[in-house]
Amino acid sequence: MWVYVARRLLAIPPLLLAVSFITYLLLYVAPGDYVTHLKENPAITEEALGELIRKYGLDGGFWTRYGHWLANAVTLDFGYSFKYDLPVFSLISERLSNTLLLSVTSMIAAWSLAIPLGVLAAVYQGTFIDKIAGFLAFFGLSIPRVFYALLAVLFAAKTGWFPTGGMRDQIEWDGFTPWERFKDVTHHLVLPVFVIATAEMASHMRQMRAQMLETLGRDFVRTARAKGLGFWTVVWKHAFGNAVNPLVTQFGYSLAALLTGSFLVEVVFSWPGMARLTVDAVFSQDEPLVMASVIMATVMLSVGNLIADLLLAAIDPRIRLE
Amino acid sequence: MQKHKEIRTFATLATVLGFAVAALGGCGGCSSEPKGTGGPATASGAATASEAAGPGTPNPPFQGELPKGALVDAEGDVGKYGGTFVIASAGNPKSFNPILQNEASTSEVISGPVFATCWGFDNLKQTETPEMCEKYERTPDNMTYTFTLREGLKWSDGTPITVDDFAFSYNVITDPKIPCSVKDLFKQGKDAAGNDLFAVMEKVDDRVFRFKLREPNVVFQYTAGSIYAVPRHKWENAYNKGEFNKAMTLQTPPEDIVSSGPFRVKAFATEERVVLERNPYYWKVDKAGNRLPYLDRVIFVVVPDFNVSLLKFRDGETDVYEVRPEDVELLKRDQDKGNYKVVELGPSFNTNYFMFNQDDGLNKEGKPYVDPVKTAWFKDKNFRKAISHAIDRNSIVNVLYQGRGQPHYSYTSAANKAWFNPAITQYPYDLEKSKALLATAGFTLKDAVLTDKAGHRVTFNAVTNSENPTRIALLNLLKEDFAKLGIEVKVQPVPFNDLVTRLSDTRDFESIVLGWSSAVPPDPSQMRNVLLSSGRSHNWHPNQKTPATEWEKRIDELVGKNSQVADMAERKKAYDEIEAIFSDELPQIGLAIYTDHAAGRNNLGNFRPAALRPKTHWNVEQIFFKTPKNAKNR
């Protein structure tokens, strides 16, 4: 197993190399660069532009620039953001925690709704409960995420029950006690988490329901019941454990999507997370920041996949990692 | 003061969202004539403030004595202390360093509200005003300017502000290793070795410093006003170690960002907010002798989306709003209900223009930028005049600005009180005149198709930036107008960076729709790069070695004259002629200007918005709440 983990970890650097190469190439061939917007400013002289271009190293060709970036990156030096003149990781780490707060909370909410609902829908197949669950699932699956988020913002604006965006009260925050701060962030979390969780839970719940239905029809379930075991004991102890395997795989993937899954919702809710930082960086062609964000997301994805595989091995004795 | 706007200077291409770049600098105004030394008394002057029904209690309180040379603000009403003023900002500052900063969301927060300058500008009256200096004197040859600082000025940590701070700041600005956006303003030629030469600053005594120029400059007070001095006692060590770029960054603890403006930085969260609080040592007082600013706190909340920003203003979360033309109707309707008022600011400084590429140079492959057949049309003055007469500007105003705007025919916006020339050639919508002009120029209109002498069909592409829906709509209106002359236009919206690359590098465009915004102050000295034929922003035909046409040569002469005589009447005469030539030759065809609006809560006192940025808070030290509200009871 450790060999397996080591092999998977060793596969990450080539992947990062490929991803960074493609990202850099795309940034390079996109028209203009970070200083382009300054060119139209009549007050900026040719010399001043030249200084900036040299400062940011934008005068080299693709291989020079990429090589330079790569050489620093392997020493874990990802450089300074052009726009903020700060080390990119100090920018990212701040945003990363905000994004994780949103996505982890949403993930917990989604899974803790999806599993019981999926099981109930299977057990009470065809009843009112199943239909409600089915409706929720199709709603979550079919509604475009951006539109859903916009509806939620509209709801917040119309009712005034929830903030229309952001992560905290910008005006009063600095005077809040820790307890008030906790309440405030929670209040701001409700709507975005609701949107992500209800959309995310849909597919998990359908999967859970299908697996459960299949398992409940198997012989060992009938045998267990025939032995006289209680219905719910059979459902949770025998059927559930067998039905949950594919969901563990899904869970692993959702770990991998923690960074990027909430992207659109973050934008709509002006959540101060990775999404806005990355989008802004792409638009302003802030190369170090874009590169670092992409590398970060790739690492999360690889590690998430690895964890998914390990989890699977842990709960399914048939799977051996070689 | 806002001089440093030079960088984003007059006429800067409006940025992606069409929202300008202009500089910011708040402050400014509000000042009165320099109050000589001895100033308005001490804090005891507050006794006269009793008529204000008690000014309330400032929190945080003022500290130290009122500076002897305090500036008395004669413009504003006497207000009350207290309250948190909330402004939405499209982005957050990228730095707190007023010397290194170079973009609008930074300067609207720090240049003015946090850092003051020696000489300022009243955005509303569009006149120069004193700031940290009580006066300046110039020699008749405009080669020497002597500035006198007010007596008793202090930084926000209580340390005296002296000429040494200015000398240090000027030294940093002119350091070749420091990328500073206002450095170019001080360059005056090169020495034999090719190094830049700068105006020389010398200390006369603790309160007096002098600039000695190598070339005359009639508006050097504006140039000097672009120096936002930083405290030497805080940053000299960092500078000597070559670490000035680490001074006053977003990660610097707020208490180290020692300020000279009405506020100081209290807290900051990236992409969320900047909290400013009163600078307890600020050096302005109101008419009644109360120390300014009135506001306890100013919060800039980052709201990247303009629609959300509108929503927040309507919900009462923010106190002021820069109204877009499309919001005016909506906001006016709900004025009473929403407890705010919409103020008309007159014509906007932002203009739109349509321009042909008249550049006959060659690109890297040795081919002409533009098909020479087309260049010949574009260089024909009658062709350009015909185009201008074919533009239905009233429709543009009605469609894009809901009727709130006016036609624009030349270069300078009618908003510019000092420099706009109303006596320019105008181009009312007149298709018959257009057709006659085209016939004179040898074009033939037959079966709704226009052809030139050689029988080429008249058709050209027109680009603009795809992020700006107003410009795209504008271009589509123009396409319809030109179709009536038998001209086919291919509209090509492209991303902003692509557009700028075409405009300034590859010159790969036939015609373009763009706009200008204004620097503060909106002085012709800021427009040289556009008007001079050698200028980089002389966009129809930039970087000319010698003027390509007689009229461009004449404009070059007039620009020179405008910047060499100090007499305002002479300067104006020269500039009027520039405008007259510009409107006759039409290198850029003006389109329309919207009427600018700003909105503010009824509870605000001294809310005096101006068309120059920052429109709603350029006078933030004057602004107060009639019923002060604090964060806790908003």
Coordinates of C-alpha atoms in Angstrom, one line a residue, chain A:
Chain A
M1 CA 0.0 0.0 0.0
W2 CA 2.8 2.5 0.8
V3 CA 4.3 1.6 -2.5
Y4 CA 1.1 2.5 -4.1
V5 CA 0.8 5.8 -2.4
A6 CA 4.4 6.6 -3.3
R7 CA 3.8 5.8 -6.9
R8 CA 0.7 8.0 -7.0
L9 CA 2.6 10.8 -5.4
L10 CA 5.4 10.4 -7.9
A11 CA 2.9 10.8 -10.7
I12 CA 2.0 14.3 -9.5
P13 CA 5.1 16.2 -10.6
P14 CA 4.8 15.3 -14.3
L15 CA 1.2 16.2 -14.1
L16 CA 2.0 19.6 -12.6
L17 CA 4.6 20.1 -15.3
A18 CA 2.1 19.4 -18.1
V19 CA -0.5 21.6 -16.5
S20 CA 1.8 24.5 -15.9
F21 CA 3.1 24.2 -19.4
I22 CA -0.3 24.4 -21.0
T23 CA -1.4 27.2 -18.7
Y24 CA 1.6 29.3 -19.3
L25 CA 1.3 28.7 -23.0
L26 CA -2.3 29.9 -23.0
L27 CA -1.3 33.0 -21.0
Y28 CA 1.5 33.6 -23.4
V29 CA -0.6 33.4 -26.6
A30 CA -3.5 35.5 -25.2
P31 CA -3.3 39.0 -26.7
G32 CA -1.6 41.6 -24.6
D33 CA 0.0 41.1 -21.2
Y34 CA -0.1 42.6 -17.7
V35 CA 1.2 46.0 -18.8
T36 CA -1.0 46.3 -22.0
H37 CA -3.7 48.3 -20.2
L38 CA -1.1 50.9 -19.4
K39 CA -0.2 51.5 -23.0
E40 CA -3.3 53.5 -23.7
N41 CA -2.6 55.8 -20.9
P42 CA -1.2 58.9 -22.5
A43 CA 0.7 59.8 -19.4
I44 CA 2.9 56.7 -19.3
T45 CA 6.0 57.1 -21.4
E46 CA 7.7 54.4 -23.4
E47 CA 10.5 54.4 -20.9
A48 CA 8.2 53.8 -18.0
L49 CA 6.6 51.0 -19.8
G50 CA 10.0 49.5 -20.6
E51 CA 10.9 49.6 -16.9
L52 CA 7.7 47.8 -16.0
I53 CA 8.2 45.2 -18.7
R54 CA 11.7 44.5 -17.5
K55 CA 10.6 44.4 -13.9
Y56 CA 8.0 41.7 -14.7
G57 CA 10.2 39.9 -17.1
L58 CA 7.7 40.2 -19.9
D59 CA 10.3 41.0 -22.5
G60 CA 11.5 37.4 -23.0
G61 CA 10.1 34.7 -25.3
F62 CA 8.0 31.9 -24.2
W63 CA 10.8 29.5 -23.3
T64 CA 12.7 32.1 -21.4
R65 CA 9.7 33.1 -19.4
Y66 CA 8.4 29.7 -18.7
G67 CA 11.9 28.4 -17.9
H68 CA 12.4 31.2 -15.5
W69 CA 9.1 30.5 -13.8
L70 CA 9.8 26.8 -13.7
A71 CA 13.2 27.2 -12.2
N72 CA 11.8 29.3 -9.4
A73 CA 8.8 27.1 -9.0
V74 CA 10.8 24.0 -8.3
T75 CA 12.3 25.8 -5.4
L76 CA 8.8 26.6 -4.3
D77 CA 9.3 30.2 -5.1
F78 CA 6.1 31.2 -7.0
G79 CA 7.0 34.8 -7.1
Y80 CA 5.2 38.0 -6.5
S81 CA 1.8 38.9 -7.8
F82 CA 2.2 41.7 -10.4
K83 CA -0.9 43.4 -9.3
Y84 CA -0.5 43.3 -5.5
D85 CA 3.3 43.2 -5.3
L86 CA 2.9 40.5 -2.6
P87 CA 4.1 36.9 -2.5
V88 CA 1.4 34.9 -4.3
F89 CA 1.0 32.4 -1.6
S90 CA 0.3 35.0 1.0
L91 CA -2.6 36.1 -1.2
I92 CA -3.7 32.6 -1.9
S93 CA -3.6 31.3 1.6
E94 CA -6.0 34.0 2.8
R95 CA -8.5 33.2 0.1
L96 CA -8.0 29.5 0.3
S97 CA -9.3 29.4 3.9
N98 CA -12.4 31.3 2.9
T99 CA -13.1 29.0 0.0
L100 CA -12.5 25.9 2.1
L101 CA -14.9 27.3 4.8
L102 CA -17.6 27.6 2.2
S103 CA -16.9 24.4 0.3
V104 CA -16.3 22.1 3.3
T105 CA -19.4 23.4 5.0
S106 CA -21.4 22.8 1.9
M107 CA -19.9 19.3 1.5
I108 CA -20.8 18.3 5.0
A109 CA -24.3 19.7 4.5
A110 CA -24.7 18.0 1.1
W111 CA -23.6 14.6 2.3
S112 CA -25.4 14.6 5.6
L113 CA -28.6 15.3 3.6
A114 CA -27.9 13.0 0.7
I115 CA -27.2 9.8 2.5
P116 CA -30.3 9.7 4.8
L117 CA -32.5 11.0 2.1
G118 CA -31.2 8.5 -0.4
V119 CA -31.7 5.6 2.0
L120 CA -35.2 6.7 3.0
A121 CA -36.2 7.2 -0.7
A122 CA -35.1 3.6 -1.4
V123 CA -36.7 2.1 1.7
Y124 CA -40.0 3.9 1.0
Q125 CA -39.7 3.5 -2.8
G126 CA -42.7 4.9 -4.6
T127 CA -44.2 6.7 -1.6
F128 CA -44.6 10.4 -0.9
I129 CA -41.1 10.6 0.7
D130 CA -39.5 9.1 -2.4
K131 CA -41.4 11.5 -4.7
I132 CA -40.3 14.5 -2.7
A133 CA -36.7 13.3 -2.7
G134 CA -36.9 12.7 -6.4
F135 CA -38.3 16.1 -7.0
L136 CA -35.5 17.7 -5.0
A137 CA -32.9 15.7 -6.8
F138 CA -34.1 16.6 -10.3
F139 CA -34.4 20.2 -9.2
G140 CA -30.8 20.2 -8.0
L141 CA -29.5 18.4 -11.0
S142 CA -31.3 20.4 -13.6
I143 CA -31.1 24.0 -12.4
P144 CA -28.1 25.8 -13.7
R145 CA -25.9 26.7 -10.8
V146 CA -25.4 30.4 -11.7
F147 CA -29.1 30.9 -12.1
Y148 CA -29.8 29.1 -8.9
A149 CA -27.3 31.4 -7.1
L150 CA -28.8 34.5 -8.6
L151 CA -32.3 33.4 -7.5
A152 CA -30.9 33.0 -4.0
V153 CA -29.4 36.5 -4.1
L154 CA -32.7 37.9 -5.3
F155 CA -34.5 36.1 -2.5
A156 CA -32.0 37.7 0.0
A157 CA -32.6 41.1 -1.5
K158 CA -36.4 40.9 -1.5
T159 CA -36.8 39.5 1.9
G160 CA -33.9 41.1 3.7
W161 CA -33.5 37.9 5.7
F162 CA -30.0 37.2 4.5
P163 CA -27.1 39.2 3.3
T164 CA -26.9 39.6 -0.5
G165 CA -23.2 38.6 -0.6
G166 CA -19.9 38.7 1.0
M167 CA -18.6 36.8 3.9
R168 CA -19.1 39.2 6.8
D169 CA -20.6 42.5 7.6
Q170 CA -18.1 45.0 6.2
I171 CA -19.3 47.9 8.2
E172 CA -19.6 46.6 11.7
W173 CA -17.2 43.7 11.6
D174 CA -14.3 45.5 13.3
G175 CA -16.5 46.3 16.3
F176 CA -17.8 42.7 16.7
T177 CA -17.0 40.4 19.6
P178 CA -15.8 36.9 18.6
W179 CA -19.3 35.5 19.2
E180 CA -20.9 38.2 17.0
R181 CA -18.4 37.4 14.4
F182 CA -19.2 33.8 14.4
K183 CA -22.9 34.5 14.1
D184 CA -22.3 37.0 11.3
V185 CA -20.2 34.6 9.2
T186 CA -22.7 31.9 9.8
H187 CA -25.5 34.2 8.6
H188 CA -23.5 34.9 5.5
L189 CA -22.8 31.2 4.9
V190 CA -26.5 30.1 4.9
L191 CA -27.5 31.0 1.4
P192 CA -24.4 30.0 -0.5
V193 CA -24.1 26.8 1.4
F194 CA -27.8 26.1 0.7
V195 CA -27.3 26.6 -3.0
I196 CA -24.2 24.5 -3.3
A197 CA -25.4 21.8 -0.9
T198 CA -28.8 21.3 -2.5
A199 CA -27.3 21.2 -6.0
E200 CA -24.5 18.9 -4.9
M201 CA -26.6 16.5 -2.9
A202 CA -28.9 15.7 -5.8
S203 CA -26.6 13.3 -7.6
H204 CA -25.3 11.7 -4.4
M205 CA -28.8 11.1 -3.2
R206 CA -29.9 9.5 -6.5
Q207 CA -26.8 7.3 -6.4
M208 CA -27.5 6.3 -2.8
R209 CA -31.1 5.5 -3.6
A210 CA -30.2 3.3 -6.6
Q211 CA -27.5 1.4 -4.8
M212 CA -29.7 0.9 -1.8
L213 CA -32.6 -0.4 -3.9
E214 CA -30.3 -2.9 -5.6
T215 CA -28.9 -4.1 -2.3
L216 CA -32.2 -4.4 -0.6
G217 CA -33.3 -6.8 -3.3
R218 CA -30.3 -9.1 -2.8
D219 CA -30.5 -12.5 -1.2
F220 CA -28.5 -11.8 1.9
V221 CA -30.9 -9.1 2.9
R222 CA -33.8 -11.5 2.6
T223 CA -31.8 -14.0 4.6
A224 CA -31.1 -11.5 7.3
R225 CA -34.7 -10.6 7.6
A226 CA -35.7 -14.3 7.6
K227 CA -33.3 -14.8 10.5
G228 CA -35.5 -12.4 12.3
L229 CA -33.3 -9.3 12.4
G230 CA -35.1 -6.0 12.7
F231 CA -35.8 -4.1 9.5
W232 CA -33.7 -1.0 10.3
T233 CA -30.9 -3.1 11.6
V234 CA -30.7 -4.9 8.3
V235 CA -31.0 -1.6 6.4
W236 CA -28.2 0.2 8.2
K237 CA -25.9 -2.7 9.2
H238 CA -26.1 -5.0 6.3
A239 CA -27.5 -3.2 3.3
F240 CA -26.0 0.2 3.8
G241 CA -22.4 -1.0 4.1
N242 CA -22.7 -2.8 0.9
A243 CA -24.4 0.0 -1.0
V244 CA -22.1 2.8 0.0
N245 CA -19.0 1.8 -2.1
P246 CA -19.7 3.9 -5.2
L247 CA -20.5 6.9 -3.0
V248 CA -17.1 6.7 -1.4
T249 CA -15.6 7.2 -4.8
Q250 CA -17.9 10.1 -5.4
F251 CA -16.8 11.5 -2.0
G252 CA -13.2 11.4 -3.1
Y253 CA -14.0 13.3 -6.2
S254 CA -15.9 15.9 -4.3
L255 CA -12.8 16.4 -2.1
A256 CA -10.9 17.1 -5.3
A257 CA -13.4 19.6 -6.3
L258 CA -13.3 21.5 -3.1
L259 CA -11.3 24.4 -4.6
T260 CA -13.2 24.7 -7.8
G261 CA -16.7 23.4 -7.1
S262 CA -17.9 26.6 -5.5
F263 CA -16.4 28.8 -8.2
L264 CA -19.6 30.2 -9.7
V265 CA -21.4 30.5 -6.5
E266 CA -18.4 32.5 -5.0
V267 CA -18.6 34.9 -7.9
V268 CA -22.3 35.5 -7.6
F269 CA -22.2 35.8 -3.8
S270 CA -19.0 38.0 -3.9
W271 CA -17.4 35.4 -1.6
P272 CA -13.9 36.5 -1.0
G273 CA -12.4 33.2 -2.0
M274 CA -10.2 31.7 -4.7
A275 CA -12.7 32.2 -7.5
R276 CA -12.6 36.0 -7.6
L277 CA -8.9 36.1 -7.1
T278 CA -8.3 33.7 -9.9
V279 CA -10.7 35.3 -12.3
D280 CA -9.3 38.7 -11.7
A281 CA -5.8 37.4 -12.1
V282 CA -6.7 35.8 -15.5
F283 CA -8.3 39.0 -16.7
S284 CA -5.5 41.2 -15.7
Q285 CA -2.9 38.6 -16.9
D286 CA -1.2 38.5 -13.5
E287 CA 0.9 35.5 -14.5
P288 CA 2.4 34.4 -11.1
L289 CA -1.0 34.5 -9.5
V290 CA -2.7 32.5 -12.2
M291 CA 0.0 29.9 -12.2
A292 CA 0.0 29.5 -8.5
S293 CA -3.8 29.1 -8.4
V294 CA -3.7 26.5 -11.1
I295 CA -0.9 24.6 -9.5
M296 CA -2.8 24.7 -6.2
A297 CA -6.0 23.4 -7.8
T298 CA -4.1 20.6 -9.5
V299 CA -2.5 19.5 -6.3
M300 CA -5.8 19.4 -4.6
L301 CA -7.3 17.4 -7.4
S302 CA -4.5 14.8 -7.4
V303 CA -4.5 14.5 -3.6
G304 CA -8.3 14.3 -3.5
N305 CA -8.3 11.4 -6.0
L306 CA -5.6 9.6 -4.0
I307 CA -7.7 9.9 -0.9
A308 CA -10.7 8.6 -2.7
D309 CA -8.8 5.5 -3.8
L310 CA -7.4 4.9 -0.3
L311 CA -10.9 5.3 1.3
L312 CA -12.3 2.8 -1.1
A313 CA -9.6 0.3 -0.3
A314 CA -10.2 0.9 3.4
I315 CA -13.9 0.0 3.3
D316 CA -14.0 -2.6 0.5
P317 CA -11.9 -5.7 1.3
R318 CA -12.1 -6.8 -2.3
I319 CA -9.9 -3.9 -3.4
R320 CA -6.2 -4.2 -2.8
L321 CA -3.8 -1.4 -3.7
E322 CA -0.7 -2.7 -5.3

